[in-house]
């Protein structure tokens, strides 16, 4: 079976971003970019399903700028077979991305779409669910375990109260949570091989979708800074401060 | 203009976070209708009818909604919600699961995890793990929104006298099935609702050592949380994770024990009123946000804290 893995290029998770002085957004100039961590987990899961013999082909896709080819190559170095870039300079938003992915789902007919539960830039946590709705597919969000058998996928989900397991008919959408797997590192030979794997570029117009943002960002500000307080010398002093100064216990 | 609030519940009782979502709805303005979808959940609807500021409760009681399957719930909410200006749900794993589906079905953008209401179409929300706050405006006719509970003070659970109306809209997409659930059982308060939270990190070394935190928590009536490192290491289950991708908490007192303070963890707790950090590494970033820092070995400090309370 075929798996489609949509990924996103984001600011590396180790970077502490700064808001631009004109409040138009965060400063991305000369900032290290990387594949969104949840997307790495999605690629890894697809690769593991292929290693288990469940999956025969992994197609990785992103909707973004030309520079996102880098992340597509990374995904292919990790084990994806081919890549599709839906090229746009537009500031992408989940609904538009989901529509582009829907068009690709219609073209590629994957049995499973695995994607990260959220991107760590906009923290939206929407795209997978939106794609599922637009295509009428069931969804297993926040997955910590995925098992494919007998034309169905069973997904264990991390929910607020603990864990929930659902069974979905295929094709289905799965979004990954942190503990689904631990992504591997790409080996040098695989990085070299990935350079020769096919990478197609299409435009949103080719897919007949409009990526115009629905939600307008008026301004972006730094959060209220929290000042470091004091160091206490002993547990006794701590208890005293909490009782008599902060009055919280 | 009217606002539809999706009630969070377990078929038996209304979850407290719904009161925060109603508060966000009040800030938006207009009549507030609460939709209770579940199975055997009439008591929840009665409870919702008493919530301050609610003018109507819609009850969709059907097996299709019993386990809050996103496919069925989203179809229901999209149909019921199309006559409203705003559809609000809590930014819990339930709300996050179905709300984007609703937005896509209605062909509107969605606004996740708002922490403030500026006007009926303009909202504040954290991005980049809370390292920036965006003010966003929606141009869509229906605004589908999830609400971060800690951003809004809960309305009173009493004082309302809304009518309860049963609706017989049954949506069963038939593509997903609930199999099982493993829910953590605890007598301690829920993490997101607790006034005091004590969290342990990698420094706890193993799950057994969390017993020390449970003992202190029980003396203080606190909930116990954990950093991602502690959950990944298997010390404690995932439902205890506080952070960017776990639970967002803002208690009166947050005690971080053996937690270094990665930005992803800070994102989940830095709005707490008072923060205490206990860590033996004096350079740990957690001290930069702590009101009271104690540089000490937690294995000595926590038992001592326990004995002094």
XYZ file of C-alpha atoms in Angstrom, chain A residues 58-230:
173
model
C 6.215 6.419 0.519
C 5.466 9.755 -1.129
C 6.520 12.816 0.815
C 4.967 16.185 0.054
C 5.211 19.753 1.242
C 3.400 22.972 0.416
C 5.861 25.820 0.606
C 8.758 27.676 -0.914
C 11.503 26.270 -3.136
C 13.814 26.080 -0.106
C 11.595 23.335 1.334
C 13.201 20.976 -1.207
C 15.879 20.593 1.453
C 13.401 18.983 3.860
C 11.958 16.815 1.085
C 15.489 15.541 0.371
C 15.939 14.863 4.082
C 12.731 12.827 4.101
C 13.957 10.843 1.102
C 17.288 10.257 2.851
C 15.277 8.819 5.731
C 13.480 6.439 3.382
C 10.742 8.170 1.387
C 10.704 7.037 -2.265
C 9.760 10.252 -4.011
C 8.715 13.795 -3.288
C 6.264 16.438 -4.430
C 6.709 20.141 -3.802
C 3.619 22.302 -4.142
C 5.527 25.493 -4.659
C 4.196 28.762 -3.286
C 5.589 31.891 -1.712
C 2.274 32.436 0.065
C 2.224 32.313 3.866
C 0.483 28.926 4.025
C -2.434 28.216 6.355
C -3.930 24.854 7.287
C -7.141 25.048 5.206
C -5.245 25.932 2.019
C -2.637 23.251 2.651
C -5.385 20.700 3.355
C -7.018 21.579 0.021
C -3.736 21.119 -1.838
C -3.223 17.792 -0.068
C -6.763 16.747 -0.949
C -5.959 17.306 -4.623
C -2.853 15.158 -4.247
C -4.787 12.458 -2.407
C -7.173 12.303 -5.370
C -4.224 11.957 -7.742
C -2.106 9.553 -5.735
C -4.833 7.513 -3.971
C -2.800 6.673 -0.857
C -4.188 4.138 1.638
C -2.802 6.099 4.530
C -1.775 9.711 5.101
C 0.573 10.182 8.052
C 1.425 13.686 9.185
C 2.623 15.543 12.270
C -0.068 16.617 14.729
C 1.159 20.195 14.720
C 3.910 22.400 13.340
C 5.991 24.092 16.000
C 5.867 27.494 14.304
C 2.156 28.354 14.200
C 1.119 25.628 16.687
C -2.169 25.194 14.833
C -2.787 21.440 15.016
C -5.346 21.568 12.180
C -4.066 20.310 8.835
C -4.512 16.548 9.325
C -8.033 16.901 10.661
C -8.965 19.310 7.842
C -7.603 16.964 5.187
C -9.583 14.113 6.749
C -12.776 16.189 6.638
C -12.272 17.339 3.043
C -11.635 13.798 1.806
C -14.203 12.131 4.082
C -11.467 10.009 5.645
C -11.495 8.924 9.293
C -8.726 10.272 11.478
C -6.506 8.970 14.253
C -4.956 12.070 15.778
C -2.149 12.309 18.358
C -1.066 8.737 17.666
C 1.285 6.860 19.965
C 0.769 3.496 18.256
C -0.313 2.539 14.741
C -1.169 -0.962 13.548
C -2.347 -1.769 10.035
C -4.196 -5.059 9.458
C -7.095 -6.407 7.390
C -7.858 -3.195 5.568
C -8.089 -1.253 8.808
C -5.758 0.793 10.949
C -5.876 0.750 14.695
C -4.558 3.910 16.311
C -3.790 4.457 19.984
C -4.210 8.140 20.751
C -2.742 10.269 23.519
C -5.729 12.038 25.029
C -5.974 14.325 28.057
C -7.117 11.576 30.394
C -4.769 8.844 29.140
C -4.934 6.685 26.031
C -7.740 5.851 23.607
C -7.696 3.279 20.841
C -9.829 3.671 17.726
C -10.193 1.514 14.633
C -10.438 3.270 11.284
C -11.310 2.000 7.853
C -8.753 2.750 5.120
C -7.909 5.130 3.611
C -7.324 7.111 6.790
C -5.401 10.051 8.187
C -3.056 9.583 11.133
C -1.376 12.457 12.968
C 1.668 11.722 15.084
C 2.363 12.493 18.708
C 5.778 12.542 20.360
C 5.928 8.981 21.571
C 4.971 7.186 18.379
C 8.625 6.469 17.604
C 12.109 7.876 17.778
C 13.198 9.088 14.341
C 16.496 7.818 12.970
C 19.284 9.921 11.546
C 19.960 9.808 7.830
C 23.191 8.031 6.903
C 25.623 9.654 4.503
C 25.098 7.033 1.751
C 21.329 7.537 2.069
C 21.745 11.304 1.856
C 23.683 10.799 -1.384
C 21.066 8.388 -2.742
C 18.268 10.807 -1.868
C 19.720 13.343 -4.284
C 18.827 11.026 -7.155
C 15.289 10.255 -6.031
C 12.498 11.971 -8.008
C 11.217 15.345 -6.797
C 8.290 16.829 -8.740
C 7.258 20.435 -8.473
C 3.659 21.510 -9.046
C 1.927 24.829 -8.546
C -1.246 25.414 -6.515
C -2.892 26.390 -9.818
C -1.997 22.953 -11.286
C -3.965 21.464 -8.407
C -6.760 24.006 -8.754
C -6.429 25.322 -5.220
C -6.359 28.802 -3.775
C -3.911 29.272 -0.923
C -4.953 32.808 0.020
C -4.806 33.057 3.830
C -8.180 33.116 5.604
C -6.852 34.436 8.857
C -4.940 37.704 8.848
C -2.124 38.334 11.308
C -2.421 41.928 12.490
C 0.623 41.927 14.721
C 3.047 39.688 16.554
C 4.396 40.681 19.946
C 6.801 39.158 22.428
C 5.059 37.599 25.434
C 5.099 39.371 28.774
C 8.562 38.714 30.161
C 8.747 36.919 33.420
C 11.395 38.270 35.750
C 13.637 35.835 37.558
C 12.889 36.004 41.259
C 15.164 35.217 44.131
